[in-house]
Coordinates of C-alpha atoms (C1' of nucleotides) in Angstrom, one line a residue:
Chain A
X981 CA 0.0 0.0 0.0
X982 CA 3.0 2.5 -1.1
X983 CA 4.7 3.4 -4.2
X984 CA 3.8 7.3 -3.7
X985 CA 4.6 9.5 -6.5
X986 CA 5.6 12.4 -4.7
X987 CA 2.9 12.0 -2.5
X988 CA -0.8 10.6 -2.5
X989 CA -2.5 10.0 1.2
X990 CA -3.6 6.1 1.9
X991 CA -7.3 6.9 1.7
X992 CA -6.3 8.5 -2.0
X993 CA -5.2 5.1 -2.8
X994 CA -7.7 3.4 -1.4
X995 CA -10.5 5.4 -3.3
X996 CA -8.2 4.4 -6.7
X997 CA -8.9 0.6 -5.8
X998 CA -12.4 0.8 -5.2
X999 CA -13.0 3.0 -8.5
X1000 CA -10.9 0.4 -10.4
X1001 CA -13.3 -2.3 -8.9
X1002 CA -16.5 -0.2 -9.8
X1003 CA -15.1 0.2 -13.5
X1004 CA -14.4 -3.5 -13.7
X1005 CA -17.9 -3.8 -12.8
X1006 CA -16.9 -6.2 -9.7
X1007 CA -20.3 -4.6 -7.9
X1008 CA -22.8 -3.6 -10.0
X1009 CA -25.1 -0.8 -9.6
X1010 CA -28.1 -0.6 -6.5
X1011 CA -25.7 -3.7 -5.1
X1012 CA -24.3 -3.2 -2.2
X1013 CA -20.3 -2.9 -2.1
X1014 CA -18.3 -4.7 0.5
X1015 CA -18.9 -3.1 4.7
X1016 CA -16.0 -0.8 5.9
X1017 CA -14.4 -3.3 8.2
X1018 CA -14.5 -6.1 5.2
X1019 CA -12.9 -3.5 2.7
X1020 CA -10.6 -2.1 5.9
X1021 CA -9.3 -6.0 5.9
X1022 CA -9.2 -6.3 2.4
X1023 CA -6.7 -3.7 1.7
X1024 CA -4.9 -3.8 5.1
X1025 CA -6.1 -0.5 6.3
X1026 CA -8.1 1.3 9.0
X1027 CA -11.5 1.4 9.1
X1028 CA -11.4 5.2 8.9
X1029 CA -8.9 5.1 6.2
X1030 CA -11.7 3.2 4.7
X1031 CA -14.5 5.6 5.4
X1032 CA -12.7 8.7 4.0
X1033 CA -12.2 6.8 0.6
X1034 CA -15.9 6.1 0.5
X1035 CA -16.6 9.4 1.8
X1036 CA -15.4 10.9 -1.1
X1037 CA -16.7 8.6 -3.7
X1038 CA -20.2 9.4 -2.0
X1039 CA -19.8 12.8 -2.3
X1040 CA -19.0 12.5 -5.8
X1041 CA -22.4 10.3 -6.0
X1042 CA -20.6 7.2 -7.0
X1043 CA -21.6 5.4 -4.0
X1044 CA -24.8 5.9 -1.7
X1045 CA -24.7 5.1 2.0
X1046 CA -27.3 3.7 4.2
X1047 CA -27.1 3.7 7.4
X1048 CA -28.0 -0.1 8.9
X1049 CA -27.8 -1.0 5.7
X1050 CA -24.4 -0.6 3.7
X1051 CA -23.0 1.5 1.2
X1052 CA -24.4 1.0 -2.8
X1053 CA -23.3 2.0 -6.1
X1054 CA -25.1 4.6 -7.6
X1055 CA -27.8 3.5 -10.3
X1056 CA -30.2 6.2 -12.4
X1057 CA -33.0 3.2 -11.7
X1058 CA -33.4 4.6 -8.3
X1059 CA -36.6 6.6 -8.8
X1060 CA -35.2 9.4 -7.2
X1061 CA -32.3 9.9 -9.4
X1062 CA -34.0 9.0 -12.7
X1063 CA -33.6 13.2 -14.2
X1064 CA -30.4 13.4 -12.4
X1065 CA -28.7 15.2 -15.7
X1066 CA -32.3 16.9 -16.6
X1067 CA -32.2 20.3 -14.7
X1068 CA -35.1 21.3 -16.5
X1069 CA -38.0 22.2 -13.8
X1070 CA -41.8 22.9 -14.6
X1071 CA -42.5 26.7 -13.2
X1072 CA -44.0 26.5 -10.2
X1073 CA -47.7 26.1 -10.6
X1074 CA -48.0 25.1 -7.2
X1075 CA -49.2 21.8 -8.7
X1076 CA -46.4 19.6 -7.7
X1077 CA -43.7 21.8 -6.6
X1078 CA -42.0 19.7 -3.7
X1079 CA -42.1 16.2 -5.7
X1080 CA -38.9 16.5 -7.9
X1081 CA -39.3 13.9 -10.9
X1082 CA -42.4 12.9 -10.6
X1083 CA -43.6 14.6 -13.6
X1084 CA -41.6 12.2 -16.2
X1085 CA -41.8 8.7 -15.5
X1086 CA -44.7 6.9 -13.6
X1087 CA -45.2 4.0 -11.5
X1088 CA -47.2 2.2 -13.8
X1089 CA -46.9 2.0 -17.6
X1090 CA -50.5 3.7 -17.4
X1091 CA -50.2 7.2 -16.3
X1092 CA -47.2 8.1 -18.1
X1093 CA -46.9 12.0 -18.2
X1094 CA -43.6 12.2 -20.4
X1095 CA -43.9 10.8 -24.0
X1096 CA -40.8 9.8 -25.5
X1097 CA -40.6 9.8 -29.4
X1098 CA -37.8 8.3 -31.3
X1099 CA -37.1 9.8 -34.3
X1100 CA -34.0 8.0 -35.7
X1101 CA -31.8 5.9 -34.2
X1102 CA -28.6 5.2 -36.8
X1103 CA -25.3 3.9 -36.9
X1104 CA -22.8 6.5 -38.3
X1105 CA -19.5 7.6 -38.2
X1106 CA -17.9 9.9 -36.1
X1107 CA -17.5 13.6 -37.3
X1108 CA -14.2 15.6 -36.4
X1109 CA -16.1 17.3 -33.5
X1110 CA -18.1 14.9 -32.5
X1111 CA -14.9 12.4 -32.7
X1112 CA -12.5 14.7 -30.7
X1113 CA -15.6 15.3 -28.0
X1114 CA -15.6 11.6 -27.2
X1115 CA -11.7 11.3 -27.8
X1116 CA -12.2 9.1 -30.6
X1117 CA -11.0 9.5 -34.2
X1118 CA -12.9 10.4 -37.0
X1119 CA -14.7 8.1 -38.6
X1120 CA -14.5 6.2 -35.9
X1121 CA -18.4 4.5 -35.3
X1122 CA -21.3 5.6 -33.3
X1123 CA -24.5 5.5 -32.6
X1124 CA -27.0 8.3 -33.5
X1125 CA -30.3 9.1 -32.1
X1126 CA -32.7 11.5 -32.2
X1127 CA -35.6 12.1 -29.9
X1128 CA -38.4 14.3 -28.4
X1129 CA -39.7 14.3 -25.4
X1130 CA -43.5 16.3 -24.5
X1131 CA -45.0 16.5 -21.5
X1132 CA -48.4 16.5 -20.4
X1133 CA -50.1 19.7 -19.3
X1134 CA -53.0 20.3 -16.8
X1135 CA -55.4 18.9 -19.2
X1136 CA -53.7 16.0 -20.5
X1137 CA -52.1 17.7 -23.9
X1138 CA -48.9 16.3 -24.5
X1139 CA -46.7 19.4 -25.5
X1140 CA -43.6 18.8 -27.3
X1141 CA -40.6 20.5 -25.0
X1142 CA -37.7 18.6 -25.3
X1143 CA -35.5 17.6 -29.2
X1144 CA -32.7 15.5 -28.1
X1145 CA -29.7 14.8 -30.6
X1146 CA -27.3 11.9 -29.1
X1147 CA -24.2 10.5 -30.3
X1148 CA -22.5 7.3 -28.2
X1149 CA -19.3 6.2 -28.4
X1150 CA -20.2 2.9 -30.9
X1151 CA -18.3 0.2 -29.4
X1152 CA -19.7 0.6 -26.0
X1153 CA -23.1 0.0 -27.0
X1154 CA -23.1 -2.9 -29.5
X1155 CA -26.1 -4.4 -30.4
X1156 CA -28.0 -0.8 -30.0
X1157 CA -30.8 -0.3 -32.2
X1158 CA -34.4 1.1 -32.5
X1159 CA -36.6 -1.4 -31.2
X1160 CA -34.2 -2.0 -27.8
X1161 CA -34.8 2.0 -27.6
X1162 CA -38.5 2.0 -28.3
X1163 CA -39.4 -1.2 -25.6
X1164 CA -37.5 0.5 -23.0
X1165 CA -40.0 2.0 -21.1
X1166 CA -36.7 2.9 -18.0
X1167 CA -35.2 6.2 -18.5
X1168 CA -32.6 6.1 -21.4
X1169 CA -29.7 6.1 -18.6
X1170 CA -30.9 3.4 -16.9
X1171 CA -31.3 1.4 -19.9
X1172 CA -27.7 2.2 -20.4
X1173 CA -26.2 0.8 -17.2
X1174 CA -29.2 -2.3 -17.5
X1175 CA -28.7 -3.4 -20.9
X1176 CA -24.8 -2.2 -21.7
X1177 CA -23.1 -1.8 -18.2
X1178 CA -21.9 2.0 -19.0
X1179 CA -23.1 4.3 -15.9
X1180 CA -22.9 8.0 -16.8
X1181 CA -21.4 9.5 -13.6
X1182 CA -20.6 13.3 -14.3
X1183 CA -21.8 15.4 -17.1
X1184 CA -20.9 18.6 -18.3
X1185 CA -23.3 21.5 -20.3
X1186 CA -22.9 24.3 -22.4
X1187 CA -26.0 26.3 -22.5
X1188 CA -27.2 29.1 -25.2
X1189 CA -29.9 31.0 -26.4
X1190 CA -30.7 29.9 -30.0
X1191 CA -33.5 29.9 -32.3
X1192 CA -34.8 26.7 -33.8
X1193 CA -33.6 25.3 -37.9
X1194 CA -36.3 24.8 -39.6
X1195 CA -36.6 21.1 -39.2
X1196 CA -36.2 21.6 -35.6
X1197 CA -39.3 23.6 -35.4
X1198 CA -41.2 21.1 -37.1
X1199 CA -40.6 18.2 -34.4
X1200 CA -41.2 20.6 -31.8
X1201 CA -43.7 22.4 -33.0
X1202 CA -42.8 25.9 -32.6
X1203 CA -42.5 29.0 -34.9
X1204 CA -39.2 29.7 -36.2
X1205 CA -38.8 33.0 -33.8
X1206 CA -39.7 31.0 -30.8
X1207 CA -36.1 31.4 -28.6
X1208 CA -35.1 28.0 -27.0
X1209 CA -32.2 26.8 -24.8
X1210 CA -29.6 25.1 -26.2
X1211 CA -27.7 22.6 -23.8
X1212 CA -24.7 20.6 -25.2
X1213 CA -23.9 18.1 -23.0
X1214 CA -20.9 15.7 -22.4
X1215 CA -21.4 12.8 -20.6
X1216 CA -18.6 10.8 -18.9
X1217 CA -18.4 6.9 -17.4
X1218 CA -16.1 6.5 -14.6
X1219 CA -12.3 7.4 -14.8
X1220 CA -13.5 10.5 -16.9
X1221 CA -14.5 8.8 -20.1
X1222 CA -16.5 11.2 -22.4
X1223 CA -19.1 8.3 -23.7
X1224 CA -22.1 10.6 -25.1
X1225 CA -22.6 14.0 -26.4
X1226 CA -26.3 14.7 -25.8
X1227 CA -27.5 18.7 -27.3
X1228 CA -30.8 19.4 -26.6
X1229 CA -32.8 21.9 -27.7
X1230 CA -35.2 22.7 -24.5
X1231 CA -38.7 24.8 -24.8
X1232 CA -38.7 27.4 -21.7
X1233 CA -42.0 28.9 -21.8
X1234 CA -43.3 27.0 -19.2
X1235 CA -40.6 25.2 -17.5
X1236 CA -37.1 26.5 -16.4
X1237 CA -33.5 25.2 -16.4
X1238 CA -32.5 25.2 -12.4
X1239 CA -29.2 25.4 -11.0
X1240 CA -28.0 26.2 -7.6
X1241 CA -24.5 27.6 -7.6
X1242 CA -22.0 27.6 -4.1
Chain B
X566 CA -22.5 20.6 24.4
X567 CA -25.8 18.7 24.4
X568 CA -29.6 19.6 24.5
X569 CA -30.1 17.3 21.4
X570 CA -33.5 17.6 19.7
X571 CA -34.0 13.8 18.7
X572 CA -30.5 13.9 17.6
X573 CA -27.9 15.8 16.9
X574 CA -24.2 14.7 15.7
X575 CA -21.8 16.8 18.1
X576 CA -19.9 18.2 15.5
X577 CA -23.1 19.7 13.9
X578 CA -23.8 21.9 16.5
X579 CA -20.2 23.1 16.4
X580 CA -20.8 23.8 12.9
X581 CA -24.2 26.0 14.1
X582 CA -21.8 27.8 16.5
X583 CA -19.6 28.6 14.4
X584 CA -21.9 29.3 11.3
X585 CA -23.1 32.0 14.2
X586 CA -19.6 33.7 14.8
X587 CA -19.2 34.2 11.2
X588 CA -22.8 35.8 10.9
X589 CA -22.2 37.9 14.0
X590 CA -19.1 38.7 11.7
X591 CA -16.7 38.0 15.0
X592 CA -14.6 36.5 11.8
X593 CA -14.6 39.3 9.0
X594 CA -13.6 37.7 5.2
X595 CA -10.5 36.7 4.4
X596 CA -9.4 36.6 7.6
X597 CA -8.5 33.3 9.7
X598 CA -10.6 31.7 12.3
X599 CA -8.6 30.0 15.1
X600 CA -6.8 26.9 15.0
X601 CA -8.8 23.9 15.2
X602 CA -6.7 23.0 18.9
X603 CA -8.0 26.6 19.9
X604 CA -11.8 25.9 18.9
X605 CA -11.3 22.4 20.1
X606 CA -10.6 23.5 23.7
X607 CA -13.4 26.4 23.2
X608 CA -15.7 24.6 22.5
X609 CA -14.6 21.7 24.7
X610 CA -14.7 19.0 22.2
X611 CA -11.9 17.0 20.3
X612 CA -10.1 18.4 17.6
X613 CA -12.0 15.6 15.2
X614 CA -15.2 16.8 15.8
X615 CA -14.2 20.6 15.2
X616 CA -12.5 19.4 12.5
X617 CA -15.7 17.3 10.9
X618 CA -17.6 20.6 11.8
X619 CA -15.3 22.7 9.5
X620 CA -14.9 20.2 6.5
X621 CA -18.3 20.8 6.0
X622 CA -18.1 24.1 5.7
X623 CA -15.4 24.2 3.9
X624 CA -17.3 22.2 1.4
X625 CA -20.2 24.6 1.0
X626 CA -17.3 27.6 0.4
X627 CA -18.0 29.6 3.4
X628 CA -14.8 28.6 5.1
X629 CA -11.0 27.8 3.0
X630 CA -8.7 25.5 4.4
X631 CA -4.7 26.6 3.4
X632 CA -2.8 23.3 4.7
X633 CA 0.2 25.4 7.1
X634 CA -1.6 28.6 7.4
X635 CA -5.4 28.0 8.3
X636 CA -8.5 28.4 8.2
X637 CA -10.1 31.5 6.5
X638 CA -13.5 33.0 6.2
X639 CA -14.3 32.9 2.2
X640 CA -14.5 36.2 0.3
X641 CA -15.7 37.3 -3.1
X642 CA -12.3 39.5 -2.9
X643 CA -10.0 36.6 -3.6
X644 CA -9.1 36.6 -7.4
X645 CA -9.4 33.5 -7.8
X646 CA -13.3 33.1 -7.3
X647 CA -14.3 36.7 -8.1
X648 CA -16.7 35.4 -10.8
X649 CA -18.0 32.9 -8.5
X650 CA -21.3 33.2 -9.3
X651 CA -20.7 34.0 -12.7
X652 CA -21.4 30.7 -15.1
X653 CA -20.9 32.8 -18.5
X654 CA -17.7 32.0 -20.0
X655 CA -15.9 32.8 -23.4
X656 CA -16.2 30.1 -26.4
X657 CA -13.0 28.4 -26.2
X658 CA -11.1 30.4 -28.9
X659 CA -7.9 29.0 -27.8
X660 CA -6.9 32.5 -26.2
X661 CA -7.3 31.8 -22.3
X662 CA -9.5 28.5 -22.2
X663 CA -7.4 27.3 -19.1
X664 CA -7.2 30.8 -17.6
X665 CA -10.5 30.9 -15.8
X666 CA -11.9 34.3 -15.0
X667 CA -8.6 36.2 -16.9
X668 CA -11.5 38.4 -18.8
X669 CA -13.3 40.3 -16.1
X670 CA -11.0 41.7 -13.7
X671 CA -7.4 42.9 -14.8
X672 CA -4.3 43.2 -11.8
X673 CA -4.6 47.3 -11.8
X674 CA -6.9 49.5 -13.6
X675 CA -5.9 49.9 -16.7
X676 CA -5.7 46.5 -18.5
X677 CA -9.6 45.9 -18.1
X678 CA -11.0 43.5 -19.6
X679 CA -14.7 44.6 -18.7
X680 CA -16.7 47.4 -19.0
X681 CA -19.5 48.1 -16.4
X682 CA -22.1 50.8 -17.3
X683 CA -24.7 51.5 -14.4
X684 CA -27.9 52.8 -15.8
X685 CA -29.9 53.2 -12.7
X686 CA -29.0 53.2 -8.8
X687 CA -32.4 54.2 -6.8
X688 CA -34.1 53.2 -3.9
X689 CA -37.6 51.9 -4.4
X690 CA -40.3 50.1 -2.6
X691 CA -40.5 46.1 -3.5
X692 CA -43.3 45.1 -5.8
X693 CA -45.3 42.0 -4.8
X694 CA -42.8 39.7 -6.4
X695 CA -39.4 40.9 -5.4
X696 CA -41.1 41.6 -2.0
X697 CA -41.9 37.5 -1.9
X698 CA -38.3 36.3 -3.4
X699 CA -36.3 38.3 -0.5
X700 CA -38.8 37.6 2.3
X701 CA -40.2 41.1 3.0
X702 CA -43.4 42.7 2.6
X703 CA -44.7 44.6 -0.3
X704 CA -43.5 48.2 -0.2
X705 CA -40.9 47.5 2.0
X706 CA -37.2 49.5 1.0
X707 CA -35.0 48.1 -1.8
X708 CA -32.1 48.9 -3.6
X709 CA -32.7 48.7 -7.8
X710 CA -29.4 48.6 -10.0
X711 CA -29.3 48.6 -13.5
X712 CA -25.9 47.7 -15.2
X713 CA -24.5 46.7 -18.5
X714 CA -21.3 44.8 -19.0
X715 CA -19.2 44.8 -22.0
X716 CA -16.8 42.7 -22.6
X717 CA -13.3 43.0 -24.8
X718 CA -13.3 41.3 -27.8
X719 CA -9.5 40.5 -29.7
X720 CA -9.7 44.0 -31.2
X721 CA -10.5 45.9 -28.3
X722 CA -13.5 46.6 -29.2
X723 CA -16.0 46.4 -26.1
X724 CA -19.0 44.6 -27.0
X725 CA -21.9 44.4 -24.8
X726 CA -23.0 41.1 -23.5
X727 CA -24.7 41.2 -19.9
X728 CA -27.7 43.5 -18.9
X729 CA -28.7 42.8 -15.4
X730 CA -31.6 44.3 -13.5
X731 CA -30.7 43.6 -9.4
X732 CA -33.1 44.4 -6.5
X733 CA -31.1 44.6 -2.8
X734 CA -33.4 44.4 0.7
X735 CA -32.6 48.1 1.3
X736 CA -32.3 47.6 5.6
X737 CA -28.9 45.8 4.7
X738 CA -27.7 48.3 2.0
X739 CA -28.1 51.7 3.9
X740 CA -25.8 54.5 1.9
X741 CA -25.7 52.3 -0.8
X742 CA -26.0 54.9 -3.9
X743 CA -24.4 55.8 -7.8
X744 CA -21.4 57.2 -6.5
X745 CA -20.6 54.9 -4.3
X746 CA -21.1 52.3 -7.3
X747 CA -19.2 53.9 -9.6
X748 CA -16.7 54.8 -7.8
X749 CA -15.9 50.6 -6.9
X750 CA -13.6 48.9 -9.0
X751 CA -13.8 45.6 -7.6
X752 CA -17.0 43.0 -8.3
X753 CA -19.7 43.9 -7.1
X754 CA -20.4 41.2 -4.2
X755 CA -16.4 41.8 -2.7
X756 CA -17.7 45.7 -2.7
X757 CA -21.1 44.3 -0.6
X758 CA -18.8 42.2 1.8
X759 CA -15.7 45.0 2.1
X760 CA -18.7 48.0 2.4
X761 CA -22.2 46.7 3.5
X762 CA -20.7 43.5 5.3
X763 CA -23.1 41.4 3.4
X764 CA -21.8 38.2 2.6
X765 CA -23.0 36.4 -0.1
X766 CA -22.5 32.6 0.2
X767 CA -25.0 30.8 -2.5
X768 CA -27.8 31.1 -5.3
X769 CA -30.2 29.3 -7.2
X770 CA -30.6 30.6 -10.6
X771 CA -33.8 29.9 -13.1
X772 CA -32.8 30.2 -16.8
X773 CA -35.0 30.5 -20.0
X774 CA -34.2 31.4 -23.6
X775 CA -36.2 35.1 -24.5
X776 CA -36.2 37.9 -26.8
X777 CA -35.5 41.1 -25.2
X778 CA -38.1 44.4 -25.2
X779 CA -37.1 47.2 -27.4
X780 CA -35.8 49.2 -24.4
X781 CA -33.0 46.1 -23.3
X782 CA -32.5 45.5 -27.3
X783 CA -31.4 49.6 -27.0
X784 CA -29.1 48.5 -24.0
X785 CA -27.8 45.5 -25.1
X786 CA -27.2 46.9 -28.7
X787 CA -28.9 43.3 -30.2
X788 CA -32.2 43.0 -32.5
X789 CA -35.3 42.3 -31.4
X790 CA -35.4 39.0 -32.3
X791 CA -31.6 37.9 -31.1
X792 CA -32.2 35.0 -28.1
X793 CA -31.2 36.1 -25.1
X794 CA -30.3 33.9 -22.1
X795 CA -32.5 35.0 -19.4
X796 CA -31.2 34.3 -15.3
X797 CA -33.2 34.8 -12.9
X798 CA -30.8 34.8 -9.7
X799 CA -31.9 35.1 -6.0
X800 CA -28.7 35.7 -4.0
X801 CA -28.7 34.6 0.0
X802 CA -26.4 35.2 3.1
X803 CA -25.7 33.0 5.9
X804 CA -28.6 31.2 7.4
X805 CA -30.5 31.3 4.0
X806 CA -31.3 34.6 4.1
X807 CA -32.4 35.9 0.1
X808 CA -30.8 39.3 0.2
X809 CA -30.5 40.0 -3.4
X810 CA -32.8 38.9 -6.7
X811 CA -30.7 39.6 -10.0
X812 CA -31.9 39.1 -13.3
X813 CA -29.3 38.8 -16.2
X814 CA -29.7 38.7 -19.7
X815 CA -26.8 37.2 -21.5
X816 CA -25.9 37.0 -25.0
X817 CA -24.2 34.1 -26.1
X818 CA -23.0 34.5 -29.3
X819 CA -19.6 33.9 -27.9
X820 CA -20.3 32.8 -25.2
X821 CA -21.8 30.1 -23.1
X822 CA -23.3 29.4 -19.4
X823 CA -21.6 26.4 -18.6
X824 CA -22.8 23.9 -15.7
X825 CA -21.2 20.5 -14.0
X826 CA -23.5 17.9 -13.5
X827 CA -22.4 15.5 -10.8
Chain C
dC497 C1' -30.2 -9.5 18.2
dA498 C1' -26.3 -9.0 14.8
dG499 C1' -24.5 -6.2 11.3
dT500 C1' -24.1 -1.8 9.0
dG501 C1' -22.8 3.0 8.8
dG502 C1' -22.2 7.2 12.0
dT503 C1' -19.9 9.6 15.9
dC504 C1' -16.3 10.8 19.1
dT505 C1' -12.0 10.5 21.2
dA506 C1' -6.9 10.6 22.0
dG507 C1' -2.6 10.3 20.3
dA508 C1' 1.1 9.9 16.9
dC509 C1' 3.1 11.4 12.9
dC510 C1' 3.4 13.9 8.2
dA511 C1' 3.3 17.9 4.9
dC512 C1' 3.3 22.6 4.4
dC513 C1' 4.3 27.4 5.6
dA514 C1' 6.5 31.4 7.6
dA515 C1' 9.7 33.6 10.3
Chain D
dT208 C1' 11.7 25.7 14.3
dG209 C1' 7.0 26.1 15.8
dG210 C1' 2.4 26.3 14.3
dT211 C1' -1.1 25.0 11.0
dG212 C1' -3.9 21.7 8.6
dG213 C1' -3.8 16.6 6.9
dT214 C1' -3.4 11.7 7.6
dC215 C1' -3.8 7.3 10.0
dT216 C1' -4.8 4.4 13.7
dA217 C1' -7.4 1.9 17.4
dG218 C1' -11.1 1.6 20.2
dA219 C1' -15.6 2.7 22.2
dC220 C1' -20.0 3.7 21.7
dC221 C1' -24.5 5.3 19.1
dA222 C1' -28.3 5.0 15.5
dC223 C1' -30.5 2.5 12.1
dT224 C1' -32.1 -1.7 9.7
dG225 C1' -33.8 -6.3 9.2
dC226 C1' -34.1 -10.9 10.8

DNA sequence: CAGTGGTCTAGACCACCAA
DNA sequence: TGGTGGTCTAGACCACTGC
C-alpha cells in the first residue's frame, strides 16, 4: 500500500482501488459494495482510512450510504435519481412543486406524463467534432439518435418540450438499435447501465440562447422566432471517459433550467 | 455541548456555533478563524469533531482551508473566485480557455477586460414579487441597480454582453447609492462584503431562452429577435437569508453558461 | 439481536508554511 | 523551528435496519 509519487495519502489510494473495482464492474449498480471493516481487511487498512475513501466517492455520487444498511453503487433506476442530468424544472404552478421527478416517468406503464418519441436511431461515423468530444477519431463509429420528449399539461395535452440529438461512443453500445430504444420504457440512462453496463457519472453542459432550424421547429412544433435553450452536453463513465454527447434543444416557456451555484 | 432535539451529531452543533460567529461577523472575510486545537478547547470538544464541523463548511465555500496557514472566512475578494457566481464564460477560442476568470477583472486599472455601465442606482419600494423572493413585505425598501457589462473582444472593441436588472433588501444596503457604485472597482459582491458587510454565500438561478423588449434591445445593442439567455438569480447570506434577486440577460454569441453535473 | 454505517475521542506522525 | 492543517490508527459507543 506504497509506491507514492511524490505524494498521494492512503485513503487516495484506497479510493483508486475501489474505482478500479467499480469500473471493472466487480459490484454492479443498486448492489451493495463490500462493509467498511470487510474492505478495511481487504486492503490492510483502518476502518477510517476506509471511510474517507468512500466518503469521497459518496460525495461524488458514486456510491450511496445507508445507514444499517451498507454502502451502494449509484444507479439512475433509483426513482429518485431518474432526471439526475435533466435540470429542467416545470415553473411552479404550485401543482407539484415539492415532488422533484415525478412529472416524467410513472409508477405504472399507465399514467405516463412524459412521452418519449424516437425519431432516428442510426449507426454513423464519427464527425471531427463529435470524434474529438468523445476522444475518438474520425470516422470512428457511433451510434445516432434523435428524440423528443412532450409532457403532459394540466389537461392531458402532450406538448412537445424537449428535441434531443445523441451521439454514443459505438463500441460501448453494441447491439443498440431502435426497437431495444423503443421497448425501454426505464429512462434512457438506466437502460444504459441495465442493458450495456456503461453508468454516466458526471456530465458537463454548455448552454445558449438559440432559435430553432427549420426542421427543428417542425418536431417541436414551434414557430421559427420562438427562442429556445440550447444545452450541449458531455457525458462521462467513470475514470472521466466522455461516452455521449447529448444537445438538446429545450422549450422554456413553461418550465425553467435550475441550477444552484455555491 | 448537548440539548439534542432527537439527535444531533456533536460536530453539527459546532458547525451551528460557528456558522453563528461568522454571521455575528466575530470572523470578517479573508481573515482566519482560530486553530482547530484553539476551537477544540473552546468549545470543549476534540479536535475531530471541530475538524468534521469545518470540512463541512469548507465544502459549501463559506470557510478555505490553506494546509500550514489555516482556516479563513471565504470572500468574493479573492481573485481567484471573483466570478463565482458568474457561469458565463468565453467560447473556447484558444486564447485563455485554461485561464479561468482572466476576462473580467485585470491586476490594476488599466488593463480591463470589462466594462461596467450603471444605468440606474435608486431606492424603491418592492413590488409583490421581489417583496416575496427576498422575504419582505410589499413596499418594503430596496435597492434597484441597472448595469451593462461589456466585454473586450480580440480588437479591443467592447462589446456588450450582460444587462442585469438587481433588486437589494434596502435595511442591509443603507448609503448604498451611484457614487458609491461607480466609484468601486472591484465586483460587485467583494464591494457588498468589504462595504455593507453582506456576505454572499450561494444562489439558485432559473434560466429561460427570450427575446428582449425594445428598451433592453437599446441596451444590449442586439435586434429584437436575437435570443437572449435569461437568469433569474436570487442571491442569499448565511442562514439562507435571500438578500438580493438579480436578473441577467446574457448573450451568447460567444459565449456560453456552462454547468457540471455531478 | 447482529450487522451496518455514523460519531467521538486521543494520540502519533506527516506535509506545508512562515519567520 | 513552531504552528497549522492533513493523515492514520485503534477503540468505544451510538443510531438505524432487518431478521
Amino acid at each position: 500500500m506504497q509506491t507514492t509519487p511524490s505524494f498521494s495519502p492512503l485513503y487516495s489510494q484506497i479510493k483508486a482501488l475501489i474505482l478500479r473495482s467499480l469500473q471493472a464492474g466487480e459490484w454492479k449498480p443498486a448492489e451493495a459494495i463490500p462493509s467498511e471493516m470487510d474492505l478495511a481487511v481487504r486492503y490492510n487498512v483502518s476502518q477510517g482510512t476506509v471511510r474517507k475513501a468512500i466518503d469521497e466517492l459518496a460525495a461524488e455520487n458514486l456510491l450511496i450510504r445507508r445507514q444499517g444498511k451498507g454502502t451502494f453503487v449509484a444507479t439512475h433506476s433509483a426513482r429518485q435519481v431518474q432526471t439526475r442530468f435533466l435540470r429542467l424544472a416545470p415553473d411552479s404552478t404550485g401543482a407539484d412543486e415539492n415532488n422533484p421527478g415525478s412529472d416524467t416517468y410513472a409508477e405504472n406503464g399507465k399514467n405516463i406524463l412524459v412521452d418519449r418519441t424516437i425519431t432516428t436511431c442510426s449507426r454513423e461515423r464519427a464527425t471531427k467534432d463529435i470524434a474529438k468530444a468523445l476522444q475518438l477519431k474520425t470516422g470512428d463509429p457511433v451510434v445516432y439518435i434523435q428524440r423528443v420528449l412532450a409532457y403532459r399539461d394540466g389537461k392531458g395535452q402532450s406538448i412537445p418540450t424537449i428535441l434531443e440529438d445523441i451521439w454514443l461512443a459505438g463500441n460501448s453500445f453494441k447491439g443498440l438499435n431502435l426497437e431495444r430504444l423503443a421497448e425501454s420504457k426505464a429512462p434512457m440512462y438506466a437502460m444504459f447501465e441495465a442493458e450495456f453496463g456503461v453508468n454516466m457519472v458526471r456530465a458537463s453542459e454548455k448552454i445558449r440562447a438559440v432559435n430553432p432550424t427549420p426542421e427543428q421547429a417542425k418536431l417541436l412544433k414551434v414557430k421559427l422566432d420562438e427562442p429556445l435553450l440550447r444545452v450541449e452536453r458531455i457525458a462521462y463513465t467513470y475514470n472521466d471517459t466522455p461516452i455521449e454527447v447529448r444537445t438538446g434543444l429545450y422549450r422554456t416557456a413553461s418550465r425553467h433550467y435550475k441550477n444552484d451555484l455555491q
